[in-house]
Tab-separated table of C-alpha atoms in Angstrom:
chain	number	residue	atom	x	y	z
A	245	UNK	CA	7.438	-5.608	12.385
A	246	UNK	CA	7.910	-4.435	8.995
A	247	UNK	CA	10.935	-2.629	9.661
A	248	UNK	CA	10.202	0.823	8.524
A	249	UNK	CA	9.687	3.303	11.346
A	250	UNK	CA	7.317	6.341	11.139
A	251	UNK	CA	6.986	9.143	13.672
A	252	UNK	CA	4.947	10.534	15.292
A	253	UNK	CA	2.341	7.943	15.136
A	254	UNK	CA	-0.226	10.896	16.085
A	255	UNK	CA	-0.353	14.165	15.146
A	256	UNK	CA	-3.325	16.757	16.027
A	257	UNK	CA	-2.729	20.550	14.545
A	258	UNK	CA	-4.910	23.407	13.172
A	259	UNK	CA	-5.667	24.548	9.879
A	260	UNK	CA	-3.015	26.937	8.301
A	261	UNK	CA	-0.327	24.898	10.156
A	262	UNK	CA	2.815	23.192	8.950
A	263	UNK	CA	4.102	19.749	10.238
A	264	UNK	CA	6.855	17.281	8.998
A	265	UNK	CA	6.406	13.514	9.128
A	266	UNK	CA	8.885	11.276	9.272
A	267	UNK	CA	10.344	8.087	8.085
A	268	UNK	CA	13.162	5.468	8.335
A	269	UNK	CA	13.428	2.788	5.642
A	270	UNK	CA	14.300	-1.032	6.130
A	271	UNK	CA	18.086	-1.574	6.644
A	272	UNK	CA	19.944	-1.422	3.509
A	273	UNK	CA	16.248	-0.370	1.628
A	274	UNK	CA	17.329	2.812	-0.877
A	275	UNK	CA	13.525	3.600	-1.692
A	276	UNK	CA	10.954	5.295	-0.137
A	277	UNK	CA	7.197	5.909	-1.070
A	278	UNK	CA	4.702	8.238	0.594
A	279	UNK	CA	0.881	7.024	0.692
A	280	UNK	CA	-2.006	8.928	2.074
A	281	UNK	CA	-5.343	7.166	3.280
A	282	UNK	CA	-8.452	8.734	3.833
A	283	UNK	CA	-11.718	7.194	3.710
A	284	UNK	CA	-12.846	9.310	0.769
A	285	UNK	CA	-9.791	9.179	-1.826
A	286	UNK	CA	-8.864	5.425	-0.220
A	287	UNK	CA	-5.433	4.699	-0.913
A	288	UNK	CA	-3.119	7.525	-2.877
A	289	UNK	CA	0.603	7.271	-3.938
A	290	UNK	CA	2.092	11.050	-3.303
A	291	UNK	CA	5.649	10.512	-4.008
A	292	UNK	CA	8.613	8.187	-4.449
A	293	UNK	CA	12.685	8.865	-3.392
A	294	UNK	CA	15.123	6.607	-4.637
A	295	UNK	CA	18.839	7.091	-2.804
A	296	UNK	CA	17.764	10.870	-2.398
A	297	UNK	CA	16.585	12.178	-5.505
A	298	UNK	CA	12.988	11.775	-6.480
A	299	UNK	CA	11.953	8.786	-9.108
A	300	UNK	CA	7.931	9.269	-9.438
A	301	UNK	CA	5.061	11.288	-8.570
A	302	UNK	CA	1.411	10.849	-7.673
A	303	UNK	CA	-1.441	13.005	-6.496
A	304	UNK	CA	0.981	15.611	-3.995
A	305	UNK	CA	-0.718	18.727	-3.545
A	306	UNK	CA	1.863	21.569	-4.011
A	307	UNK	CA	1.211	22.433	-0.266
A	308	UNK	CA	3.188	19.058	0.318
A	309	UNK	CA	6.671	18.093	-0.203
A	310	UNK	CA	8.991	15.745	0.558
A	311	UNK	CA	12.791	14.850	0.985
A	312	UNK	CA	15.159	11.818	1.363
A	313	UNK	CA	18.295	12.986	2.665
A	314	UNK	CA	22.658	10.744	2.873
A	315	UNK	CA	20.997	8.745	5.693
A	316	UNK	CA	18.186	7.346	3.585
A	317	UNK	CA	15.471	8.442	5.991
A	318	UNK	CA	12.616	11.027	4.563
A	319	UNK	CA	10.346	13.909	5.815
A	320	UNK	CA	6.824	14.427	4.147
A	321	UNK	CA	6.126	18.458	4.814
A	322	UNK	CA	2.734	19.339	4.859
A	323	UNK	CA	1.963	23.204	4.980
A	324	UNK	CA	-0.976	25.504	5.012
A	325	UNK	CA	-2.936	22.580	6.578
A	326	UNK	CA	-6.602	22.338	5.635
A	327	UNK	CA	-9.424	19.874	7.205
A	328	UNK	CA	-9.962	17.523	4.381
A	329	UNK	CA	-5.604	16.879	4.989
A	330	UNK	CA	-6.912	14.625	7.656
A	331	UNK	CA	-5.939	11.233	7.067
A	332	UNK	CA	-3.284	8.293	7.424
A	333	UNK	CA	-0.306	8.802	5.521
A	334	UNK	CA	2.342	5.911	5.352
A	335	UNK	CA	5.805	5.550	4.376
A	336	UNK	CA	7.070	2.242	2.879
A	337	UNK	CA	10.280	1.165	1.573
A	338	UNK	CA	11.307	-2.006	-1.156
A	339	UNK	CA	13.884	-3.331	-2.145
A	340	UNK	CA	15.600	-1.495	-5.169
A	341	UNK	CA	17.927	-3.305	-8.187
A	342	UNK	CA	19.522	-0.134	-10.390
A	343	UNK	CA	17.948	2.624	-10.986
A	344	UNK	CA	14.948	2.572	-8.380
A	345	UNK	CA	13.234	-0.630	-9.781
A	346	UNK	CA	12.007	-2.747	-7.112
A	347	UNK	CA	13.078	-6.314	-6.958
A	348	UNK	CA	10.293	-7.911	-5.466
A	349	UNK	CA	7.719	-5.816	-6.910
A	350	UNK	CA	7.064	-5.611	-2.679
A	351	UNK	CA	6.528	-2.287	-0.432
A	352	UNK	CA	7.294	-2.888	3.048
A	353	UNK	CA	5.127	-0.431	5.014
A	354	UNK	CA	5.511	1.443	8.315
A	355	UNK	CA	2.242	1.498	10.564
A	356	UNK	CA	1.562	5.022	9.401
A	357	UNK	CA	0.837	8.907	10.888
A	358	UNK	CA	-2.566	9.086	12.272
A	359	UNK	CA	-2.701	13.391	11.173
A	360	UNK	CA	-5.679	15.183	12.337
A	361	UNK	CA	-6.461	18.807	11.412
A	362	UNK	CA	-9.137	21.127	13.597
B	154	UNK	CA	-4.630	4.650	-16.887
B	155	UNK	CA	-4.477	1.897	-14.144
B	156	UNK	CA	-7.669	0.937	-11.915
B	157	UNK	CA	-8.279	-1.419	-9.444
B	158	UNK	CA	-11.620	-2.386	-8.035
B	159	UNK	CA	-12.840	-4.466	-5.136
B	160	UNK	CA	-16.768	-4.467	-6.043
B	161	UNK	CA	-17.011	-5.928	-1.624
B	162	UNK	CA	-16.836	-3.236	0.420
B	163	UNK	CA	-17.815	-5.611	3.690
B	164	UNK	CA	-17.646	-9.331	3.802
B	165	UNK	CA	-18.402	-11.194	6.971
B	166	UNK	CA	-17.285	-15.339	7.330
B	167	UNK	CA	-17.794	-17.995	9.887
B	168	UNK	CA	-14.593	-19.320	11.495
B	169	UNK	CA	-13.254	-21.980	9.693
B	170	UNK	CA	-14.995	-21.343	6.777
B	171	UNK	CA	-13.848	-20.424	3.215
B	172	UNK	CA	-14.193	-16.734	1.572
B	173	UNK	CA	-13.246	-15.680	-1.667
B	174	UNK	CA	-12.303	-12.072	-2.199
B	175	UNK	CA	-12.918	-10.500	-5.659
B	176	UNK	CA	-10.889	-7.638	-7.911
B	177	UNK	CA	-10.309	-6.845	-11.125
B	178	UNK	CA	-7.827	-4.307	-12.557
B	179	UNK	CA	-7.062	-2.448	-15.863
B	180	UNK	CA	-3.620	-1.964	-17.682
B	181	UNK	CA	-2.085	-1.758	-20.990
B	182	UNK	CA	1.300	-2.952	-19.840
B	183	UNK	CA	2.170	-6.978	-20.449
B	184	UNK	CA	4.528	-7.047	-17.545
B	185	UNK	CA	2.887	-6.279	-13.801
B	186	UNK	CA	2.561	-7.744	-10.384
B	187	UNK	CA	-0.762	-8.090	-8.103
B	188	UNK	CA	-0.734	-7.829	-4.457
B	189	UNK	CA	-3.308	-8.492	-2.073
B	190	UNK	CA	-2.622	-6.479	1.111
B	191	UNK	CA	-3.784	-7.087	4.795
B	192	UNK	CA	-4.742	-3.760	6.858
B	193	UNK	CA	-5.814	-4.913	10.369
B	194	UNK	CA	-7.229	-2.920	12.983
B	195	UNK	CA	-3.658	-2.164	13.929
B	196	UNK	CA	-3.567	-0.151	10.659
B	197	UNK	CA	-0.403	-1.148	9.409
B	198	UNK	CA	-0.565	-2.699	5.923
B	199	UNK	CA	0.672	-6.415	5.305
B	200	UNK	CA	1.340	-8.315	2.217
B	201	UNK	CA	-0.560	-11.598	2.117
B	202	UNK	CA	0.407	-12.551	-1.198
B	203	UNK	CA	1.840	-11.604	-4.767
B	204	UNK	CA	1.481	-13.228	-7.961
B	205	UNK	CA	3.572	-12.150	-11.124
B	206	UNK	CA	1.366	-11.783	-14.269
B	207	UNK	CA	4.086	-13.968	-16.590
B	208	UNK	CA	3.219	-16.582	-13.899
B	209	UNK	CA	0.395	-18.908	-14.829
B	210	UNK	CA	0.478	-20.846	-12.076
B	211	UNK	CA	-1.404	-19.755	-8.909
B	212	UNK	CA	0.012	-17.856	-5.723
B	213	UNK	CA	-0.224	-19.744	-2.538
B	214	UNK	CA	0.996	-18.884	1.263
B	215	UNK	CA	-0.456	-21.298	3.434
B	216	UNK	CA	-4.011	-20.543	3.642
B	217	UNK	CA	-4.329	-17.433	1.433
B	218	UNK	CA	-4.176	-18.383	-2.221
B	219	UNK	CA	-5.869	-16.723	-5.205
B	220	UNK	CA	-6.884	-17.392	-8.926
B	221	UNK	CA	-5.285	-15.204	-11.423
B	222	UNK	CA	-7.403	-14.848	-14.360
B	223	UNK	CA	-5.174	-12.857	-16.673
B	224	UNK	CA	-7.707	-12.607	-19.944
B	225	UNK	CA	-10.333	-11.593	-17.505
B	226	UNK	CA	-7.934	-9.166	-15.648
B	227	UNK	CA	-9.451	-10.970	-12.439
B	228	UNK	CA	-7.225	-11.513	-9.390
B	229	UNK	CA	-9.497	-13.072	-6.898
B	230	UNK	CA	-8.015	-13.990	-3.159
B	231	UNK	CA	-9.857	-16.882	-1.334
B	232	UNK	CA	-9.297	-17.660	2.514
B	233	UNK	CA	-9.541	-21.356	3.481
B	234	UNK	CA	-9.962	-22.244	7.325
B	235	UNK	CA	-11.074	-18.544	8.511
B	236	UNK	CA	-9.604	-17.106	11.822
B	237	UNK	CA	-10.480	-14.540	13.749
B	238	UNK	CA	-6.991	-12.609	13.130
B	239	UNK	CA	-8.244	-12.410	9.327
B	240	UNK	CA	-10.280	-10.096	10.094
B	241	UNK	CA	-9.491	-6.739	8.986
B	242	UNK	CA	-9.277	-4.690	5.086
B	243	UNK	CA	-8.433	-6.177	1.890
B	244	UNK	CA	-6.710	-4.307	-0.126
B	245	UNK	CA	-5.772	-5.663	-4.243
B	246	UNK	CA	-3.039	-3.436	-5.540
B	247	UNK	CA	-1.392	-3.474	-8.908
B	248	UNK	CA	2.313	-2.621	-10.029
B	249	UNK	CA	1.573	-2.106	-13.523
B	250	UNK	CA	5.108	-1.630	-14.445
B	251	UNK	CA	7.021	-4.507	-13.221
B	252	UNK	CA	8.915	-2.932	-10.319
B	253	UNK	CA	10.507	0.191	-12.195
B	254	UNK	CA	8.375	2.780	-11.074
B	255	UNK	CA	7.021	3.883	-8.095
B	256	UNK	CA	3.262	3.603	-7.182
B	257	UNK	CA	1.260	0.805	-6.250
B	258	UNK	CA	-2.540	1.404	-7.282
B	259	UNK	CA	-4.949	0.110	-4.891
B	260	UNK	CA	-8.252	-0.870	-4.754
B	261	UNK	CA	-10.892	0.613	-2.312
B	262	UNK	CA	-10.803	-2.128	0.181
B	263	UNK	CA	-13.307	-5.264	0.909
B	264	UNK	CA	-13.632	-4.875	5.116
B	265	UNK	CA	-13.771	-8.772	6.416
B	266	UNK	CA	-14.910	-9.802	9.430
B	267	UNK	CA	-14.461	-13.215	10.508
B	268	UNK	CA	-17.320	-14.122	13.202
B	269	UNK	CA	-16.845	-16.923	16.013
């Protein structure tokens, strides 16, 4: 157990829909990353939070956005769902010295939102 | 830009026998870490072992252990002693800027499947 919580684990919805995805970091972990997995694109960083504000992004669509909010947990929003939105998308959470820079260099990952779109 | 590749996409092993993983990776910084991460059939993704590129020596954890070719920009992960719970994706992944930013790049995946 990894520590880092993600709900729901599965998530089936329509195209044109909206659903949030959330997250709970590791005790005491001020970081928080959003992946997505799909078999196609493999592995893609969307978006880092860092004690609420937000420290780097990847490949988020604009239909996607995200949040970290005082209690350190996040919410990935996806909107105006399409088919190829399908996929896994994890949260992790590291270790942070000042500023957002990991200490470890290690993510800690939850065991991800299984999202389906119809 | 940052790439990783994993040139395996499926490797299969006899129990108790030894594998050897490959990647290699691209960057321009001097300062970066390389993961090899475990995705099992449970999905959730597991670190199996890091190596810090100022380190010349190899990473070890028990069985897992790799060789860290940093002129090559190879970071190979070999398996001694296969078990059945090893079987799952491989995934190399590169922090190309020591920890201060945010993404991990990853490499497609090698799929390994230890047989009994």
């Amino acid at each position: 157990d990894s520590g880092v919580t993600q709900t729901p684990k599965h998530l089936i919805t329509a195209t044109g829909q909206r659903v949030t995805l959330r997250c709970s970091p590791r005790s005491g972990d001020l970081s928080v990353y959003w992946y997505q997995q799909s078999l196609d694109q493999g592995l893609q960083f969307l978006i880092q939070y860092y004690n609420g504000e937000e420290r780097a992004k990847g490949n988020i669509l604009e239909r996607f956005s995200a949040q970290q909010f005082p209690d350190l947990h996040s919410e990935l929003n996806l909107s105006s769902l399409e088919l190829g939105d399908s996929a896994l998308y994890f949260c992790a959470s590291s270790e942070s010295t000042g500023q957002g820079a990991r200490n470890t260099g290690e993510l800690f990952f939850g065991e991800g939102s299984r999202l389906t779109v119809l | 830009a940052q790439t990783v590749t994993q040139s395996q996409p499926e490797m299969s092993v006899q129990e108790a026998e030894t594998v050897t993983l490959s990647c290699t990776y691209d960057t321009s910084e001097s300062n970066y870490y390389l993961f090899w991460y475990k995705q099992p059939p449970s999905r959730q993704m597991i670190l199996v072992i890091r190596q810090e590129a100022y380190k010349q020596q190899n990473a070890t954890e028990n069985r897992f252990s790799v060789n860290f070719q940093k002129a090559a920009k190879s970071f190979s992960l070999k398996i001694s002693d296969s078990q059945l719970g090893d079987t799952a994706m491989y995934f190399c992944a590169l922090d190309s800027y020591g920890g201060s930013q945010g993404n991990l790049i990853f490499g497609k995946g090698t799929k390994l499947s230890v047989k009994p």
